[in-house]
Tab-separated table of N, CA and C in Angstrom:
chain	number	residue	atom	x	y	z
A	1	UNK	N	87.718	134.300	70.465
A	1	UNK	CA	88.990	133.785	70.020
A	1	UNK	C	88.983	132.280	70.224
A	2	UNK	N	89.412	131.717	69.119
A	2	UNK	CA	88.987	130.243	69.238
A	2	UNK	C	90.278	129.660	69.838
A	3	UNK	N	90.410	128.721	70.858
A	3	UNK	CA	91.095	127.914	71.369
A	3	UNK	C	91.972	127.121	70.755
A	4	UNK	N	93.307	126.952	70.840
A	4	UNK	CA	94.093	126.218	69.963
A	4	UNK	C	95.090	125.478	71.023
A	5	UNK	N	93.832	124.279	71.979
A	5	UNK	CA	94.233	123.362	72.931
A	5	UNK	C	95.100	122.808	72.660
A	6	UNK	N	96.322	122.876	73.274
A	6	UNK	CA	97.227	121.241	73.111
A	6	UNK	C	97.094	119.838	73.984
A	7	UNK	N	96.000	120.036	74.483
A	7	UNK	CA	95.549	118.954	75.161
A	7	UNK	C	94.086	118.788	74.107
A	8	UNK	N	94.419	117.927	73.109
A	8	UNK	CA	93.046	117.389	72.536
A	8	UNK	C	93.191	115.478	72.777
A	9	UNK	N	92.234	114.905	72.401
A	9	UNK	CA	91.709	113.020	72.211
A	9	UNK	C	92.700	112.963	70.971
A	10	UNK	N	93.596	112.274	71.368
A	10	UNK	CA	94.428	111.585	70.656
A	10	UNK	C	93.932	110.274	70.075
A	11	UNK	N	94.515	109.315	69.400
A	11	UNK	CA	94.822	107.724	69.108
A	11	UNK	C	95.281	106.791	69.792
A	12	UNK	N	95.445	107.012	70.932
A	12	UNK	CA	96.151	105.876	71.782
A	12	UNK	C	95.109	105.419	72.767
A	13	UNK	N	95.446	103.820	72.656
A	13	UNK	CA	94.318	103.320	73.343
A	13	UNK	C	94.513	103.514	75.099
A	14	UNK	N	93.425	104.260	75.952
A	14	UNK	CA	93.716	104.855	76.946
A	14	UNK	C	94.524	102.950	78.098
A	15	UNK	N	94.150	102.069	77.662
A	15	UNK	CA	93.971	100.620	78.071
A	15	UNK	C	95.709	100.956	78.195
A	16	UNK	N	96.164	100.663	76.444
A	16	UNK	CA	97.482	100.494	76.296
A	16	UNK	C	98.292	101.624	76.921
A	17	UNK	N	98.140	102.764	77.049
A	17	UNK	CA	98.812	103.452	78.409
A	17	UNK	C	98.987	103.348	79.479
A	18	UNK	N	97.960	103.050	80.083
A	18	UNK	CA	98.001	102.079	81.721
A	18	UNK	C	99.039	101.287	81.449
A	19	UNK	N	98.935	100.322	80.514
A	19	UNK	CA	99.767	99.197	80.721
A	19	UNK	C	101.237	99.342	80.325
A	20	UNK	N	101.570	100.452	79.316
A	20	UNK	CA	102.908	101.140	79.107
A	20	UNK	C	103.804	101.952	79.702
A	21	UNK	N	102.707	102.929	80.537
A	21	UNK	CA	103.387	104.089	80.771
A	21	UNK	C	103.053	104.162	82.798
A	22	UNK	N	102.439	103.309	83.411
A	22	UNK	CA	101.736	103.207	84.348
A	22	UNK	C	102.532	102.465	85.525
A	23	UNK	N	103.493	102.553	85.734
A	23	UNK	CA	104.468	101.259	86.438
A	23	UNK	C	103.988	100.722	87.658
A	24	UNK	N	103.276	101.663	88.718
A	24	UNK	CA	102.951	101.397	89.972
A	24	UNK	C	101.682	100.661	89.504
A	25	UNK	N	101.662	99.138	90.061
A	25	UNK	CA	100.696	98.397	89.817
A	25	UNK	C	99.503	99.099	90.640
A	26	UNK	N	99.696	99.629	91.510
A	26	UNK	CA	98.008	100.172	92.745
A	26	UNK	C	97.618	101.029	91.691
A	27	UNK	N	98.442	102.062	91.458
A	27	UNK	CA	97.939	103.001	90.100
A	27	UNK	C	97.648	102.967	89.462
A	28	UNK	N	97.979	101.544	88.529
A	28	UNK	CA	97.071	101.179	87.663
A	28	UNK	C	95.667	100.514	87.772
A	29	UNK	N	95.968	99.591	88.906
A	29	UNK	CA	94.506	99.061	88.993
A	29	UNK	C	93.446	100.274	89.945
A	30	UNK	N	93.875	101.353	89.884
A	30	UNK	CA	93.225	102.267	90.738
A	30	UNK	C	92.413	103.150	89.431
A	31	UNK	N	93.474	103.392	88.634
A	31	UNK	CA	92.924	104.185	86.993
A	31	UNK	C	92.026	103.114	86.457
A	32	UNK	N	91.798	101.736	86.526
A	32	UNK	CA	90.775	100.780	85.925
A	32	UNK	C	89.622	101.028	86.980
A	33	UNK	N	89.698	101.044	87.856
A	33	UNK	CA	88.263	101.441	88.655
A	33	UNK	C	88.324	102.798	88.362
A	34	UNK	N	88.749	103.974	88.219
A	34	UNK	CA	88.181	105.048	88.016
A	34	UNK	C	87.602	105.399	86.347
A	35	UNK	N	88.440	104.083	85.554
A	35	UNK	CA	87.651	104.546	84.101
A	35	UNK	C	86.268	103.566	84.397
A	36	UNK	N	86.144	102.239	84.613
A	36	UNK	CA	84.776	102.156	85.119
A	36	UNK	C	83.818	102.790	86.043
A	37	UNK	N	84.284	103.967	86.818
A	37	UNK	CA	83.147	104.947	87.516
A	37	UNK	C	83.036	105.754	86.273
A	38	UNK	N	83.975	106.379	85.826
A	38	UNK	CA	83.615	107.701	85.334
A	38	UNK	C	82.835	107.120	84.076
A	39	UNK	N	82.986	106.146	83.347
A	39	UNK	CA	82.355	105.510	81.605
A	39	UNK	C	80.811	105.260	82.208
A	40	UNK	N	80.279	104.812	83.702
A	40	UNK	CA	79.675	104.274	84.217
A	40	UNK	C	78.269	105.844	84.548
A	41	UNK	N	79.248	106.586	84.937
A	41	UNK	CA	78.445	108.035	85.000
A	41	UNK	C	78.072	108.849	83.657
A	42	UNK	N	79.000	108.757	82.842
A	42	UNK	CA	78.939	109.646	81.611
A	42	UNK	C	78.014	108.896	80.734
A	43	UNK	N	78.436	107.538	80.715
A	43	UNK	CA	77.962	106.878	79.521
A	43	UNK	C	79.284	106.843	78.487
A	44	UNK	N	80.774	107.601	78.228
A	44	UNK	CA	81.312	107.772	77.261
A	44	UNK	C	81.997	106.828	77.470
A	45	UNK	N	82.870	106.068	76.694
A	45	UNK	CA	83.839	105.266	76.731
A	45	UNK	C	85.316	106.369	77.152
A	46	UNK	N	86.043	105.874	77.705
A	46	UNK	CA	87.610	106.990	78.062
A	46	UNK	C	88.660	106.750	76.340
A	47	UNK	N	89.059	107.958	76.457
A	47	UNK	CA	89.789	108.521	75.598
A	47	UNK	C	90.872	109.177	76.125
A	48	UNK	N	92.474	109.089	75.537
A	48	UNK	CA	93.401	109.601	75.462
A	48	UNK	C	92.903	111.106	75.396
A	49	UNK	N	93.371	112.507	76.403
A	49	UNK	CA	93.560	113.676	75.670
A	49	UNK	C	94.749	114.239	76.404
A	50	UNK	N	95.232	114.248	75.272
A	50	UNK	CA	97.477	114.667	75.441
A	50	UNK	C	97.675	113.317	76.195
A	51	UNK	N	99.209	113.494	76.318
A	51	UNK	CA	99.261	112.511	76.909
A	51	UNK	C	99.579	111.108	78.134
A	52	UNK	N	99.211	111.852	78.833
A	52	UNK	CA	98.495	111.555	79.986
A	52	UNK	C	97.113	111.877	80.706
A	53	UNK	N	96.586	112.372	80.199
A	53	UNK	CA	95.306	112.325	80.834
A	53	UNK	C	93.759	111.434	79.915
A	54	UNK	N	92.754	110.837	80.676
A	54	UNK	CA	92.188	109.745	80.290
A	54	UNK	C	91.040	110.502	80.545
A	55	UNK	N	89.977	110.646	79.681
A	55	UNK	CA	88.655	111.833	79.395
A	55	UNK	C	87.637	111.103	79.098
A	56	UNK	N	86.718	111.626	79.368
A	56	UNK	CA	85.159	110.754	79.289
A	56	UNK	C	84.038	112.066	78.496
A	57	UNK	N	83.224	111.681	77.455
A	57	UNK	CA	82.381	112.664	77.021
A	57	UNK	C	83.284	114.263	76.855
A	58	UNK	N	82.854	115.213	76.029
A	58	UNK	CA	83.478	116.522	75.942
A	58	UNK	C	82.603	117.990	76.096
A	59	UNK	N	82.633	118.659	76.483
A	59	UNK	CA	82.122	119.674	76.120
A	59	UNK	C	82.992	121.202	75.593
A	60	UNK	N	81.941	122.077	75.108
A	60	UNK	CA	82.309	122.701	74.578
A	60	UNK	C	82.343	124.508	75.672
A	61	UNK	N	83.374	125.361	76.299
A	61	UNK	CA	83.494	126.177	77.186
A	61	UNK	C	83.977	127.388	76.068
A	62	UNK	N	83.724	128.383	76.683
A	62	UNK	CA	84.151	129.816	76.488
A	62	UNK	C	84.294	130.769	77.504
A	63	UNK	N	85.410	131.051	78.080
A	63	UNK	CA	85.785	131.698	79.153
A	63	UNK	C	85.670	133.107	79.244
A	64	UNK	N	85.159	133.600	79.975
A	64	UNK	CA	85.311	135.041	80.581
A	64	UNK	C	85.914	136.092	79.019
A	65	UNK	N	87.354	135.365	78.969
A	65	UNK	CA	88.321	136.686	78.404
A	65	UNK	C	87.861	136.095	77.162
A	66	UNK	N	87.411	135.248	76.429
A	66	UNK	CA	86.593	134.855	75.195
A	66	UNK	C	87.537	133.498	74.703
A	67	UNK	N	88.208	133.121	75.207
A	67	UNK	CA	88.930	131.410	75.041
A	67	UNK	C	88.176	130.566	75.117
A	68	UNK	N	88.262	129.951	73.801
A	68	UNK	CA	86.907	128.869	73.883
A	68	UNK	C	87.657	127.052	73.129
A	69	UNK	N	86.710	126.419	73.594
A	69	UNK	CA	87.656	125.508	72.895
A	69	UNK	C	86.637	124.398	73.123
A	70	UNK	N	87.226	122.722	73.252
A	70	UNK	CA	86.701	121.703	74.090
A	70	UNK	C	87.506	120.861	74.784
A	71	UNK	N	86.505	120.560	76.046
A	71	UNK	CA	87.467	119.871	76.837
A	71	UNK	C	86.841	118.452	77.409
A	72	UNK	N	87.188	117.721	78.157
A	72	UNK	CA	86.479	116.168	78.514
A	72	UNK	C	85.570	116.733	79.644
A	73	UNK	N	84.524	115.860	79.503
A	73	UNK	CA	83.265	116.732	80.506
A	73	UNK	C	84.308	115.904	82.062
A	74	UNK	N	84.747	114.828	81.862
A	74	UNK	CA	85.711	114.583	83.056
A	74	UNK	C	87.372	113.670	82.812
A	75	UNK	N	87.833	113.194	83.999
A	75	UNK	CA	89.188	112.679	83.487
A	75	UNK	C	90.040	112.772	84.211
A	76	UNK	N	91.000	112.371	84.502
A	76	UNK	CA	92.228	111.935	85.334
A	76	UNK	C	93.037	111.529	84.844
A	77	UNK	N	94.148	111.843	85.612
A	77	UNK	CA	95.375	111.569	85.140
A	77	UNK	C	96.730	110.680	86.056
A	78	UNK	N	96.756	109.729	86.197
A	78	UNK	CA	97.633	108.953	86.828
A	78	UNK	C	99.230	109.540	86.511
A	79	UNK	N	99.660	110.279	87.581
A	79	UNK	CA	101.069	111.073	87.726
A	79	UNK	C	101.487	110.510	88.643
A	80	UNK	N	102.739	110.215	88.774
A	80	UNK	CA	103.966	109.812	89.697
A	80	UNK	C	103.044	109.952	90.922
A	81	UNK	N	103.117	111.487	91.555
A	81	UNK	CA	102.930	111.777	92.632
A	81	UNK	C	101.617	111.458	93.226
A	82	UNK	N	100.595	111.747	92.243
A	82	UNK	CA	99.504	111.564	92.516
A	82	UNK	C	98.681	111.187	91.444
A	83	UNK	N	97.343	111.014	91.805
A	83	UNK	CA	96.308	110.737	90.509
A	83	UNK	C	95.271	112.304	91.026
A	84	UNK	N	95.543	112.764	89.445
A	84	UNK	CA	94.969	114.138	89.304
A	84	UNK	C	93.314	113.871	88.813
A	85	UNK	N	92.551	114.153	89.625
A	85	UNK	CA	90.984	114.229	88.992
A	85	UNK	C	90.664	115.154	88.491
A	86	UNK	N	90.070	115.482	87.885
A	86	UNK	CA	89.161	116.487	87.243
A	86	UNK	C	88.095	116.270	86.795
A	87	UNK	N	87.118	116.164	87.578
A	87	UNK	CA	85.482	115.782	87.905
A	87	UNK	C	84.918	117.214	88.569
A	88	UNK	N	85.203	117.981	88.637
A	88	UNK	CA	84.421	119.502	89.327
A	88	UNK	C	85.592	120.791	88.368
A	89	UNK	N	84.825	121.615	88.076
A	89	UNK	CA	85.408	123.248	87.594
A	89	UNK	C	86.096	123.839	88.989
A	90	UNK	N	85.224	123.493	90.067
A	90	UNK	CA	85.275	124.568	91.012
A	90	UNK	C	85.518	123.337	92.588
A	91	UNK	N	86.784	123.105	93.016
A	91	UNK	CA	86.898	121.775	93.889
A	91	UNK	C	86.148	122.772	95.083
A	92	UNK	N	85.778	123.491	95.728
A	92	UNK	CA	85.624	124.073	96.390
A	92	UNK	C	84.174	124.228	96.145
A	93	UNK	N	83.156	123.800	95.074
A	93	UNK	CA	81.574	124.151	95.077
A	93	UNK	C	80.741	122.953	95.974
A	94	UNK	N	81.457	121.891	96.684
A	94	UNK	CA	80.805	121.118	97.182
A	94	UNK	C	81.312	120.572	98.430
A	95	UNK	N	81.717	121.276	99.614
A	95	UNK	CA	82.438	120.956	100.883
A	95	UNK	C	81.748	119.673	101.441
A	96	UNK	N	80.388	119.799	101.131
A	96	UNK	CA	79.816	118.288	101.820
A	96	UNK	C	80.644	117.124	101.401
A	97	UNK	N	80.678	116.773	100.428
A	97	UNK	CA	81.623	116.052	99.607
A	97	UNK	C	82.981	116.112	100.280
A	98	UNK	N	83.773	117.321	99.982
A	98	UNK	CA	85.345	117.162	100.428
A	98	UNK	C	85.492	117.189	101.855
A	99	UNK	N	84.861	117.053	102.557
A	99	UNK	CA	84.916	117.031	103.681
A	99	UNK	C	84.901	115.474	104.259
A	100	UNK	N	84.213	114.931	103.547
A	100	UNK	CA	83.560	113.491	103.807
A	100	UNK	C	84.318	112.235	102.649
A	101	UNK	N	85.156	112.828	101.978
A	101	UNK	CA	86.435	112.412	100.402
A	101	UNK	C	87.135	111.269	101.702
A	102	UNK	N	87.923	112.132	102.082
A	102	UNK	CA	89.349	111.330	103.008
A	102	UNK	C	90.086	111.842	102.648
A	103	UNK	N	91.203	111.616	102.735
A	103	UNK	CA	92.485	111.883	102.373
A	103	UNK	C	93.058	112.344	100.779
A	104	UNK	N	92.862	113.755	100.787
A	104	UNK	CA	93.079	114.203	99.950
A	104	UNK	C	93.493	116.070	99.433
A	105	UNK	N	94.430	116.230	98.515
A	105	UNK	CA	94.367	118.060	98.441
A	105	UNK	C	93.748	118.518	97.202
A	106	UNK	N	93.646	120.015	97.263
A	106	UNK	CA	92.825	120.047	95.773
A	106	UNK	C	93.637	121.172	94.907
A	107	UNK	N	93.377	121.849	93.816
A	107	UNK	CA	93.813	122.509	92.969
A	107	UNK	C	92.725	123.344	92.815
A	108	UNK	N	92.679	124.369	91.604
A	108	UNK	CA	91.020	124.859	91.859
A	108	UNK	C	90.188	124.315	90.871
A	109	UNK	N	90.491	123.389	90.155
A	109	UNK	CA	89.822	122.230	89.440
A	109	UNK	C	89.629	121.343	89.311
A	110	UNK	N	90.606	120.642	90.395
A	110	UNK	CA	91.244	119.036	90.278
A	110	UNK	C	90.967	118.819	91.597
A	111	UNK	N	91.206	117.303	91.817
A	111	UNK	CA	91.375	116.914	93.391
A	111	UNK	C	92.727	116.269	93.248
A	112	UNK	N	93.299	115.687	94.220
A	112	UNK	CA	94.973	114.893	94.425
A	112	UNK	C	94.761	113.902	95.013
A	113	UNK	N	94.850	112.678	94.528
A	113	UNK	CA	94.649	111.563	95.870
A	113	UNK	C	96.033	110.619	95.310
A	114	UNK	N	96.610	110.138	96.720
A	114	UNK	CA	97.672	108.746	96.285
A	114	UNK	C	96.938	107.681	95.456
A	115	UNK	N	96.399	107.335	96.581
A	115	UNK	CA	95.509	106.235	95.898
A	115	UNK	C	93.896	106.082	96.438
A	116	UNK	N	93.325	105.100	95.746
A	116	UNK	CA	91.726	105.025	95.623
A	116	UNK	C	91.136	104.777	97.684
A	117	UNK	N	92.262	103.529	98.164
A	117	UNK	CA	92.251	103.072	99.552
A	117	UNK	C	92.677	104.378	100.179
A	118	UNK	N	92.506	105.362	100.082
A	118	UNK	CA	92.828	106.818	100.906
A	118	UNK	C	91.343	107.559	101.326
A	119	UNK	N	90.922	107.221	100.466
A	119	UNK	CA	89.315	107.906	100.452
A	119	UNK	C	88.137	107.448	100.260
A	120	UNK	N	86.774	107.371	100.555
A	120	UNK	CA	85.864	107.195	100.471
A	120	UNK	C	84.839	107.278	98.802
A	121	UNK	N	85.251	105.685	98.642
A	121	UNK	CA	84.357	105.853	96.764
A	121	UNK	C	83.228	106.185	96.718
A	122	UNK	N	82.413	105.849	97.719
A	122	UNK	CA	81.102	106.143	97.803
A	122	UNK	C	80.765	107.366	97.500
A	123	UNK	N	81.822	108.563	98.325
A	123	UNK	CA	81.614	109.769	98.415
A	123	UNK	C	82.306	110.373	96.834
A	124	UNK	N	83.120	109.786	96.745
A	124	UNK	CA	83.993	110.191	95.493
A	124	UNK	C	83.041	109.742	94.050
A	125	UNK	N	82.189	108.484	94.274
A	125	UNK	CA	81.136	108.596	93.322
A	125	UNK	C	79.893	109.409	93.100
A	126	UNK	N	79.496	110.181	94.261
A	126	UNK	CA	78.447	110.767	94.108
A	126	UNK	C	78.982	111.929	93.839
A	127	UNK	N	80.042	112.557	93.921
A	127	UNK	CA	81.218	113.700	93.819
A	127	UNK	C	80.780	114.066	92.860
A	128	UNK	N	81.343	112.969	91.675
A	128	UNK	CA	81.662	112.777	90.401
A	128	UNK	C	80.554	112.617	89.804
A	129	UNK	N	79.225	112.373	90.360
A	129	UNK	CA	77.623	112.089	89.283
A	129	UNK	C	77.172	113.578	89.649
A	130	UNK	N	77.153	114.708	90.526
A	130	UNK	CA	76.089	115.572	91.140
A	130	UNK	C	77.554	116.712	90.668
A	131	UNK	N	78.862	116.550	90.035
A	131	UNK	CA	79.598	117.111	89.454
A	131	UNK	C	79.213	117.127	88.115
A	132	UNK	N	78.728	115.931	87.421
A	132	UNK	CA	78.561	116.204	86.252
A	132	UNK	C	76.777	116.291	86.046
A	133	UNK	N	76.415	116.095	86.670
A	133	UNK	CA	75.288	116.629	86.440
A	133	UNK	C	75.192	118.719	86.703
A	134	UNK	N	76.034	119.115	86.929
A	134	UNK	CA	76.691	120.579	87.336
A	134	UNK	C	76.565	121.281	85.854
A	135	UNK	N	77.887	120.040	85.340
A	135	UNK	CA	78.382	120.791	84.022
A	135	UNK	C	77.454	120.658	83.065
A	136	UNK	N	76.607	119.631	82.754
A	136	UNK	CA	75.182	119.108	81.749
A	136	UNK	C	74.650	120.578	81.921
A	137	UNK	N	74.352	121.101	83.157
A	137	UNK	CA	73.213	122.382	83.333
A	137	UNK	C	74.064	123.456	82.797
A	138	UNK	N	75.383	123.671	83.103
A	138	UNK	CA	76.241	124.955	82.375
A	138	UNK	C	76.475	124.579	80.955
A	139	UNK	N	76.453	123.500	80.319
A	139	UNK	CA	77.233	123.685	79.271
A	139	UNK	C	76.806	122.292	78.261
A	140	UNK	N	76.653	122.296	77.255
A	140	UNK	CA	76.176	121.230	76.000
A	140	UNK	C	76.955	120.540	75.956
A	141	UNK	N	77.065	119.359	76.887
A	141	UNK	CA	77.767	118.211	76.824
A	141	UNK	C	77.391	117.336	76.087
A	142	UNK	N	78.836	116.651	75.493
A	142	UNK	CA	78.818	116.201	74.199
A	142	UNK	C	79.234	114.455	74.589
């Protein structure tokens, strides 16, 4: 059954959202260092998908119950409360990592951080390269 995402890559320049929709200045300059890690790992330039969330490269998934669709091989989303990652399927496949993050909660796909000065980039960059090097081996990233 083919997927009929409402979260697809829109037209809006992911730049001009930061600067529109982004009010907390830390948040924003926190989403400019995370689109230079993540463009920096993937190779993709960031893209709008729906709207708020900022996506790098895509691949293509088919789930269990047969839902298939595409989604950004990674991406985040700068929300009020928090900045939502989504760099791992499974936040829980790499404790070395979250253990050694800082300050942070997870979802079972996402991580939660306030901001970037909460946690350890170092750790949050290798997170995010030995994460997507994960999904390359499961799945035809695009």
């Amino acid at each position: 059954m083919k997927n009929e995402n409402q979260t697809t890559v829109t037209g809006v320049n992911p730049f001009d959202f930061l600067a529109e929709w982004v009010g907390d200045e830390q948040k924003r300059q926190d989403s400019l260092t995370l689109i230079e890690m993540m463009q920096k790992i993937t190779g993709h330039p960031p893209k709008m998908w729906g709207p708020t969330m900022i996506g790098f490269g895509t691949y293509h998934y088919i789930s269990p119950s047969g839902r298939e669709g595409d989604w950004p091989s990674m991406s985040f989303s700068p929300r009020k409360a928090a900045i939502s990652l989504y760099i791992t399927m499974d936040a829980t496949a790499h404790p070395e990592f979250m253990e050694k993050l800082g300050k942070h909660t997870t979802g079972k796909g996402c991580i939660y951080i306030k901001r970037l000065s909460d946690i350890d980039m170092s750790v949050l960059e290798e997170l995010t390269r030995v994460s997507y090097e994960d999904l390359k081996r499961q799945f035809a990233v695009k």
